[in-house]
């Protein structure tokens, strides 16, 4: 028997034993061969275990820089503090105690195995990065009333309930916040991105070339100056609008400043409520359709909006991260125990390497 055949048989036995021991399952193996996500989300919760108390979400493209401005609510409200994640210049965020000179920047990258690697770049010190695999629920020092976790786009499509909020005791910060949910089809069934909007402040929605796909255009929505947007063709301009607080908690009120978010007349200043059930053609991104919904509606029933039929047939269970020593270093805006890659991932990487040598 050749050395190559012997090695392959040994590896097959090793995989079988690991499966039997529960170190990993076939779903993890399937994830390692699947496509890589383009987008990920940072989600903030009032609950220390990141339970059904989601209070804020912000999306960004793989590898783009994310700026975090601290906010500290005297009421201990995560939903109020998380408003700074959506718009750090909003009236609500400005009303929270914070040290104006303190800023946090971080770059999160989706690895080939689906795990997220975050490199913290505090106060612009780009040459002193602290990088960690982040796969659990962490306490936040940026928003001290919150805990948070990272989730990839396929994570939230697989399980929209990670965005559930049943905590009506802490939803004050959601007043005036709405979300633009982008889809690549005219029935709003294939979700491509979610972008929060804060009432009272001007929102600049980038316009892109008509040839850009909806999926690629989301990178420009999340970070118009980011490298992912530039790689896809960049922006061609901006539409400007703002939202107002509504007496109907289920229906955002949009006031356009330029473009045609409300009326067909470019430049007309007009306010109108938006039907959250309507699937609308995006005036900024030709390849996208969108729904505009209030944050309270979104977080109460996220499964109504988080769906994508293109992924439905291929989604598998995500790998679960295993905690390491509590003394391991963490990015500066976190506290708590660091989570690391699963033993399964290590085995898979080792096996792949041995097979390539065989």
Short mmCIF file of C-alpha atoms in Angstrom, two decimals:
data_model
loop_
_atom_site.label_atom_id
_atom_site.label_comp_id
_atom_site.label_asym_id
_atom_site.label_seq_id
_atom_site.Cartn_x
_atom_site.Cartn_y
_atom_site.Cartn_z
CA UNK A 1 0.00 0.00 0.00
CA UNK A 2 1.42 3.40 -0.97
CA UNK A 3 2.20 6.11 1.57
CA UNK A 4 -0.41 8.39 -0.05
CA UNK A 5 -3.22 5.82 0.31
CA UNK A 6 -2.21 5.05 3.90
CA UNK A 7 -2.28 8.76 4.78
CA UNK A 8 -5.69 9.30 3.22
CA UNK A 9 -7.15 6.32 5.10
CA UNK A 10 -5.71 7.60 8.39
CA UNK A 11 -7.22 11.01 7.77
CA UNK A 12 -10.61 9.48 7.00
CA UNK A 13 -10.46 7.58 10.29
CA UNK A 14 -9.50 10.81 12.12
CA UNK A 15 -12.45 12.70 10.65
CA UNK A 16 -14.81 9.88 11.58
CA UNK A 17 -13.53 9.78 15.17
CA UNK A 18 -13.88 13.57 15.50
CA UNK A 19 -17.44 13.42 14.22
CA UNK A 20 -18.26 10.66 16.66
CA UNK A 21 -16.74 12.68 19.52
CA UNK A 22 -18.80 15.74 18.54
CA UNK A 23 -15.74 17.91 17.87
CA UNK A 24 -17.29 19.04 14.63
CA UNK A 25 -20.13 18.15 12.35
CA UNK A 26 -20.79 17.99 8.65
CA UNK A 27 -22.33 21.46 8.71
CA UNK A 28 -18.97 22.92 9.71
CA UNK A 29 -17.27 21.01 6.90
CA UNK A 30 -19.85 22.34 4.46
CA UNK A 31 -19.22 25.92 5.54
CA UNK A 32 -15.51 25.66 4.80
CA UNK A 33 -16.20 24.98 1.14
CA UNK A 34 -18.98 27.53 0.67
CA UNK A 35 -18.77 31.07 -0.74
CA UNK A 36 -17.44 33.88 1.40
CA UNK A 37 -19.78 36.61 2.66
CA UNK A 38 -19.24 40.17 1.44
CA UNK A 39 -20.99 41.84 4.36
CA UNK A 40 -21.17 41.57 8.10
CA UNK A 41 -23.09 43.29 10.88
CA UNK A 42 -22.39 44.46 14.38
CA UNK A 43 -25.51 44.03 16.53
CA UNK A 44 -26.01 45.57 19.98
CA UNK A 45 -28.17 44.10 22.75
CA UNK A 46 -29.46 45.17 26.15
CA UNK A 47 -29.08 41.59 27.40
CA UNK A 48 -25.71 40.36 28.65
CA UNK A 49 -26.16 37.12 26.73
CA UNK A 50 -27.17 38.82 23.47
CA UNK A 51 -30.68 37.43 23.89
CA UNK A 52 -33.83 38.83 22.21
CA UNK A 53 -33.05 42.46 23.11
CA UNK A 54 -31.43 43.65 19.84
CA UNK A 55 -31.27 47.45 19.96
CA UNK A 56 -29.07 48.45 17.06
CA UNK A 57 -27.56 47.10 13.85
CA UNK A 58 -24.95 48.49 11.51
CA UNK A 59 -23.67 46.83 8.36
CA UNK A 60 -20.33 47.15 6.64
CA UNK A 61 -18.35 45.51 3.89
CA UNK A 62 -15.65 42.96 4.61
CA UNK A 63 -12.41 44.80 5.41
CA UNK A 64 -13.80 48.37 5.50
CA UNK A 65 -12.99 50.61 8.48
CA UNK A 66 -15.75 51.21 11.05
CA UNK A 67 -15.69 54.32 13.24
CA UNK A 68 -17.34 54.11 16.68
CA UNK A 69 -18.15 57.25 18.71
CA UNK A 70 -18.85 56.47 22.40
CA UNK A 71 -22.18 57.19 24.05
CA UNK A 72 -23.19 56.72 27.68
CA UNK A 73 -26.85 56.89 28.67
CA UNK A 74 -27.63 58.06 32.21
CA UNK A 75 -30.77 55.88 32.01
CA UNK A 76 -28.68 52.82 31.21
CA UNK A 77 -30.44 52.45 27.87
CA UNK A 78 -28.70 50.35 25.25
CA UNK A 79 -31.13 51.47 22.55
CA UNK A 80 -30.23 55.12 23.18
CA UNK A 81 -26.49 54.45 23.18
CA UNK A 82 -26.75 52.34 20.03
CA UNK A 83 -28.21 55.36 18.21
CA UNK A 84 -24.62 56.63 18.05
CA UNK A 85 -23.78 53.57 16.00
CA UNK A 86 -26.37 54.66 13.43
CA UNK A 87 -25.57 58.38 13.38
CA UNK A 88 -23.01 59.88 15.76
CA UNK A 89 -24.15 63.42 14.87
CA UNK A 90 -27.81 62.82 15.71
CA UNK A 91 -29.48 64.88 18.43
CA UNK A 92 -29.99 61.77 20.54
CA UNK A 93 -26.34 60.78 20.34
CA UNK A 94 -25.13 64.31 21.01
CA UNK A 95 -27.23 64.31 24.17
CA UNK A 96 -25.34 61.35 25.60
CA UNK A 97 -22.30 61.87 27.79
CA UNK A 98 -19.12 61.16 25.87
CA UNK A 99 -15.55 62.31 25.64
CA UNK A 100 -15.49 64.12 22.31
CA UNK A 101 -11.84 63.30 21.70
CA UNK A 102 -12.32 59.57 22.16
CA UNK A 103 -12.84 57.56 19.00
CA UNK A 104 -12.55 53.90 18.15
CA UNK A 105 -11.87 52.49 14.72
CA UNK A 106 -11.91 48.83 13.84
CA UNK A 107 -11.56 46.68 10.75
CA UNK A 108 -13.43 43.38 10.67
CA UNK A 109 -12.54 40.75 8.09
CA UNK A 110 -14.48 37.60 7.25
CA UNK A 111 -12.11 34.66 7.09
CA UNK A 112 -12.47 31.81 4.62
CA UNK A 113 -13.96 29.57 7.33
CA UNK A 114 -16.69 32.14 8.08
CA UNK A 115 -15.20 33.40 11.35
CA UNK A 116 -14.64 37.12 11.89
CA UNK A 117 -11.22 38.63 12.61
CA UNK A 118 -11.32 42.11 14.13
CA UNK A 119 -8.28 44.36 14.15
CA UNK A 120 -8.69 47.33 16.48
CA UNK A 121 -7.14 50.60 15.37
CA UNK A 122 -7.75 52.95 18.29
CA UNK A 123 -7.56 56.72 17.67
CA UNK A 124 -5.99 56.22 14.27
CA UNK A 125 -2.91 54.31 15.46
CA UNK A 126 -2.74 52.14 12.38
CA UNK A 127 0.63 50.55 13.12
CA UNK A 128 -0.36 49.05 16.48
CA UNK A 129 -3.16 46.65 15.64
CA UNK A 130 -4.59 44.16 18.09
CA UNK A 131 -6.37 41.41 16.19
CA UNK A 132 -8.70 38.77 17.60
CA UNK A 133 -11.14 36.22 16.27
CA UNK A 134 -14.51 37.39 17.58
CA UNK A 135 -17.27 34.83 17.78
CA UNK A 136 -19.27 35.42 20.93
CA UNK A 137 -21.25 37.98 22.93
CA UNK A 138 -19.15 40.77 24.46
CA UNK A 139 -19.69 43.66 26.82
CA UNK A 140 -19.07 47.03 25.18
CA UNK A 141 -17.02 49.86 26.65
CA UNK A 142 -18.08 52.14 23.78
CA UNK A 143 -21.76 51.69 24.70
CA UNK A 144 -21.57 50.49 28.33
CA UNK A 145 -25.26 49.56 28.61
CA UNK A 146 -24.89 47.19 25.65
CA UNK A 147 -23.43 43.86 24.69
CA UNK A 148 -22.68 43.04 21.08
CA UNK A 149 -21.76 40.39 18.57
CA UNK A 150 -20.66 40.21 14.96
CA UNK A 151 -22.77 38.32 12.44
CA UNK A 152 -22.17 37.75 8.75
CA UNK A 153 -24.91 38.25 6.18
CA UNK A 154 -25.45 34.50 5.84
CA UNK A 155 -25.67 34.27 9.66
CA UNK A 156 -28.65 36.62 9.84
CA UNK A 157 -30.28 35.06 6.77
CA UNK A 158 -29.91 31.68 8.42
CA UNK A 159 -31.37 32.88 11.72
CA UNK A 160 -33.14 36.28 11.64
CA UNK A 161 -34.12 35.85 15.31
CA UNK A 162 -30.64 37.09 16.31
CA UNK A 163 -32.20 40.50 15.56
CA UNK A 164 -35.28 39.96 17.72
CA UNK A 165 -36.21 42.46 20.42
CA UNK A 166 -38.92 41.55 22.94
CA UNK A 167 -37.72 44.14 25.45
CA UNK A 168 -40.20 47.03 25.35
CA UNK A 169 -38.71 48.39 28.57
CA UNK A 170 -35.69 49.65 26.64
CA UNK A 171 -36.86 50.84 23.24
CA UNK A 172 -36.84 54.62 23.73
CA UNK A 173 -33.74 54.93 21.58
CA UNK A 174 -35.59 53.36 18.65
CA UNK A 175 -38.01 56.28 18.40
CA UNK A 176 -37.18 58.15 15.21
CA UNK A 177 -34.91 55.40 13.87
CA UNK A 178 -35.91 53.55 10.72
CA UNK A 179 -34.22 51.15 8.32
CA UNK A 180 -33.86 51.03 4.58
CA UNK A 181 -33.98 47.36 3.65
CA UNK A 182 -32.50 46.73 0.20
CA UNK A 183 -33.46 43.84 -2.07
CA UNK A 184 -32.40 42.70 -5.52
CA UNK A 185 -35.90 41.74 -6.69
CA UNK A 186 -39.17 43.59 -7.19
CA UNK A 187 -40.98 41.47 -4.58
CA UNK A 188 -38.45 42.37 -1.86
CA UNK A 189 -37.70 38.71 -1.22
CA UNK A 190 -33.92 38.70 -1.78
CA UNK A 191 -32.38 40.92 0.91
CA UNK A 192 -29.00 42.46 0.11
CA UNK A 193 -28.50 44.98 2.94
CA UNK A 194 -29.95 46.98 5.85
CA UNK A 195 -29.15 50.64 6.45
CA UNK A 196 -30.36 52.57 9.56
CA UNK A 197 -31.62 56.16 9.31
CA UNK A 198 -31.98 58.57 12.25
CA UNK A 199 -34.83 61.13 12.30
CA UNK A 200 -33.97 64.82 12.10
CA UNK A 201 -30.57 64.46 10.46
CA UNK A 202 -29.83 64.56 6.77
CA UNK A 203 -29.18 61.18 5.19
CA UNK A 204 -26.98 61.00 2.10
CA UNK A 205 -27.81 57.96 0.01
CA UNK A 206 -25.17 57.31 -2.67
CA UNK A 207 -26.07 56.93 -6.31
CA UNK A 208 -24.16 54.45 -8.46
CA UNK A 209 -23.85 53.49 -12.12
CA UNK A 210 -26.85 51.58 -13.46
CA UNK A 211 -24.63 48.65 -14.38
CA UNK A 212 -23.67 47.98 -10.74
CA UNK A 213 -25.47 45.06 -9.14
CA UNK A 214 -27.58 45.62 -6.04
CA UNK A 215 -25.28 43.37 -4.02
CA UNK A 216 -22.17 45.36 -4.98
CA UNK A 217 -23.93 48.70 -4.49
CA UNK A 218 -24.57 47.93 -0.81
CA UNK A 219 -20.85 48.46 -0.18
CA UNK A 220 -21.36 52.08 -1.29
CA UNK A 221 -24.40 52.46 0.97
CA UNK A 222 -22.38 51.24 3.96
CA UNK A 223 -19.16 53.14 3.20
CA UNK A 224 -19.17 55.41 0.11
CA UNK A 225 -15.44 56.11 0.53
CA UNK A 226 -14.50 52.52 1.28
CA UNK A 227 -12.29 50.30 -0.84
CA UNK A 228 -15.10 47.82 -1.55
CA UNK A 229 -17.25 50.56 -3.06
CA UNK A 230 -14.32 51.83 -5.13
CA UNK A 231 -13.55 48.34 -6.38
CA UNK A 232 -17.15 48.00 -7.60
CA UNK A 233 -17.06 51.28 -9.52
CA UNK A 234 -17.59 53.94 -6.85
CA UNK A 235 -20.40 56.46 -6.42
CA UNK A 236 -21.78 58.92 -8.98
CA UNK A 237 -23.37 61.31 -6.49
CA UNK A 238 -25.77 61.46 -3.54
CA UNK A 239 -29.47 61.85 -2.87
CA UNK A 240 -30.34 63.80 0.27
CA UNK A 241 -33.35 63.28 2.50
CA UNK A 242 -34.32 63.19 6.14
CA UNK A 243 -36.95 61.43 8.19
CA UNK A 244 -39.23 62.82 10.87
CA UNK A 245 -40.69 61.23 13.97
CA UNK A 246 -44.08 59.75 13.20
CA UNK A 247 -47.21 59.48 15.33
CA UNK A 248 -47.70 56.12 13.64
CA UNK A 249 -44.94 53.94 15.08
CA UNK A 250 -45.16 51.57 12.10
CA UNK A 251 -44.80 54.14 9.32
CA UNK A 252 -41.71 56.32 8.70
CA UNK A 253 -42.16 59.88 7.41
CA UNK A 254 -39.62 60.80 4.73
CA UNK A 255 -38.81 64.36 3.67
CA UNK A 256 -36.74 64.61 0.51
CA UNK A 257 -34.18 67.35 -0.02
CA UNK A 258 -32.87 66.26 -3.42
CA UNK A 259 -33.79 63.38 -5.68
CA UNK A 260 -37.12 61.58 -5.75
CA UNK A 261 -37.55 59.60 -2.55
CA UNK A 262 -41.06 61.05 -2.17
CA UNK A 263 -42.12 63.01 -5.27
CA UNK A 264 -41.22 62.81 -8.94
CA UNK A 265 -39.94 66.41 -8.91
CA UNK A 266 -36.20 66.58 -8.37
CA UNK A 267 -35.33 69.06 -5.63
CA UNK A 268 -38.84 69.46 -4.24
CA UNK A 269 -39.01 69.46 -0.44
CA UNK A 270 -41.95 67.29 0.43
CA UNK A 271 -42.77 64.99 3.33
CA UNK A 272 -44.88 61.88 3.14
CA UNK A 273 -45.42 58.70 5.15
CA UNK A 274 -44.03 55.53 3.63
CA UNK A 275 -45.98 52.30 3.54
CA UNK A 276 -43.65 49.75 5.21
CA UNK A 277 -45.25 46.90 3.27
CA UNK A 278 -44.54 48.46 -0.12
CA UNK A 279 -41.65 47.17 -2.23
CA UNK A 280 -40.31 50.30 -3.93
CA UNK A 281 -37.85 50.84 -6.76
CA UNK A 282 -34.76 52.60 -5.42
CA UNK A 283 -34.27 56.02 -7.04
CA UNK A 284 -30.59 55.97 -6.07
CA UNK A 285 -29.56 52.40 -6.95
CA UNK A 286 -31.16 51.24 -10.17
CA UNK A 287 -30.59 47.54 -9.46
CA UNK A 288 -32.17 47.65 -5.97
CA UNK A 289 -35.65 47.72 -4.51
CA UNK A 290 -36.29 48.71 -0.91
CA UNK A 291 -38.64 48.80 2.03
CA UNK A 292 -38.55 51.61 4.58
CA UNK A 293 -39.60 50.47 8.04
CA UNK A 294 -39.35 51.74 11.61
CA UNK A 295 -36.77 50.19 13.92
CA UNK A 296 -39.47 49.01 16.31
CA UNK A 297 -41.24 47.14 13.51
CA UNK A 298 -38.00 45.65 12.25
CA UNK A 299 -36.71 44.39 15.59
CA UNK A 300 -40.11 43.02 16.64
CA UNK A 301 -40.44 40.81 13.52
CA UNK A 302 -37.05 40.64 11.75
CA UNK A 303 -37.97 37.44 9.91
CA UNK A 304 -40.44 39.46 7.80
CA UNK A 305 -37.58 41.42 6.26
CA UNK A 306 -34.47 39.23 6.56
CA UNK A 307 -34.79 36.67 3.78
CA UNK A 308 -33.08 35.73 0.53
CA UNK A 309 -34.33 32.93 -1.66
CA UNK A 310 -30.96 32.64 -3.43
CA UNK A 311 -29.35 31.53 -0.16
CA UNK A 312 -32.21 29.44 1.17
CA UNK A 313 -31.15 26.21 -0.50
CA UNK A 314 -27.49 26.48 0.50
CA UNK A 315 -27.57 27.72 4.07
CA UNK A 316 -26.10 25.37 6.69
CA UNK A 317 -25.54 25.58 10.39
CA UNK A 318 -22.74 28.01 11.29
CA UNK A 319 -19.63 26.87 13.19
CA UNK A 320 -19.76 27.61 16.90
CA UNK A 321 -16.81 29.38 18.50
CA UNK A 322 -15.26 27.93 21.66
CA UNK A 323 -14.14 30.26 24.48
CA UNK A 324 -10.48 30.51 25.36
CA UNK A 325 -8.88 31.78 28.55
CA UNK A 326 -10.54 34.83 30.05
CA UNK A 327 -7.11 36.42 30.29
CA UNK A 328 -6.65 36.52 26.51
CA UNK A 329 -6.38 40.05 25.07
CA UNK A 330 -9.46 41.71 23.63
CA UNK A 331 -9.96 44.63 21.28
CA UNK A 332 -9.98 47.86 23.26
CA UNK A 333 -13.73 48.49 22.93
CA UNK A 334 -14.63 45.09 24.43
CA UNK A 335 -14.54 43.41 27.79
CA UNK A 336 -15.31 39.82 28.70
CA UNK A 337 -13.90 36.48 27.61
CA UNK A 338 -12.46 36.19 24.14
CA UNK A 339 -13.81 33.47 21.87
CA UNK A 340 -11.61 31.67 19.40
CA UNK A 341 -11.89 29.33 16.47
CA UNK A 342 -13.42 25.95 17.16
CA UNK A 343 -11.30 22.84 17.53
CA UNK A 344 -13.15 21.67 14.46
CA UNK A 345 -11.73 24.50 12.37
CA UNK A 346 -8.20 23.67 13.51
CA UNK A 347 -8.70 20.00 12.61
CA UNK A 348 -10.12 20.92 9.23
CA UNK A 349 -7.18 23.20 8.44
CA UNK A 350 -4.73 20.48 9.52
CA UNK A 351 -6.49 17.81 7.50
CA UNK A 352 -6.60 20.03 4.41
CA UNK A 353 -2.88 20.61 4.70
CA UNK A 354 -2.08 16.93 5.08
CA UNK A 355 -4.26 16.01 2.14
CA UNK A 356 -2.47 18.55 -0.04
CA UNK A 357 0.82 16.90 0.89
CA UNK A 358 -0.50 13.36 0.34
#
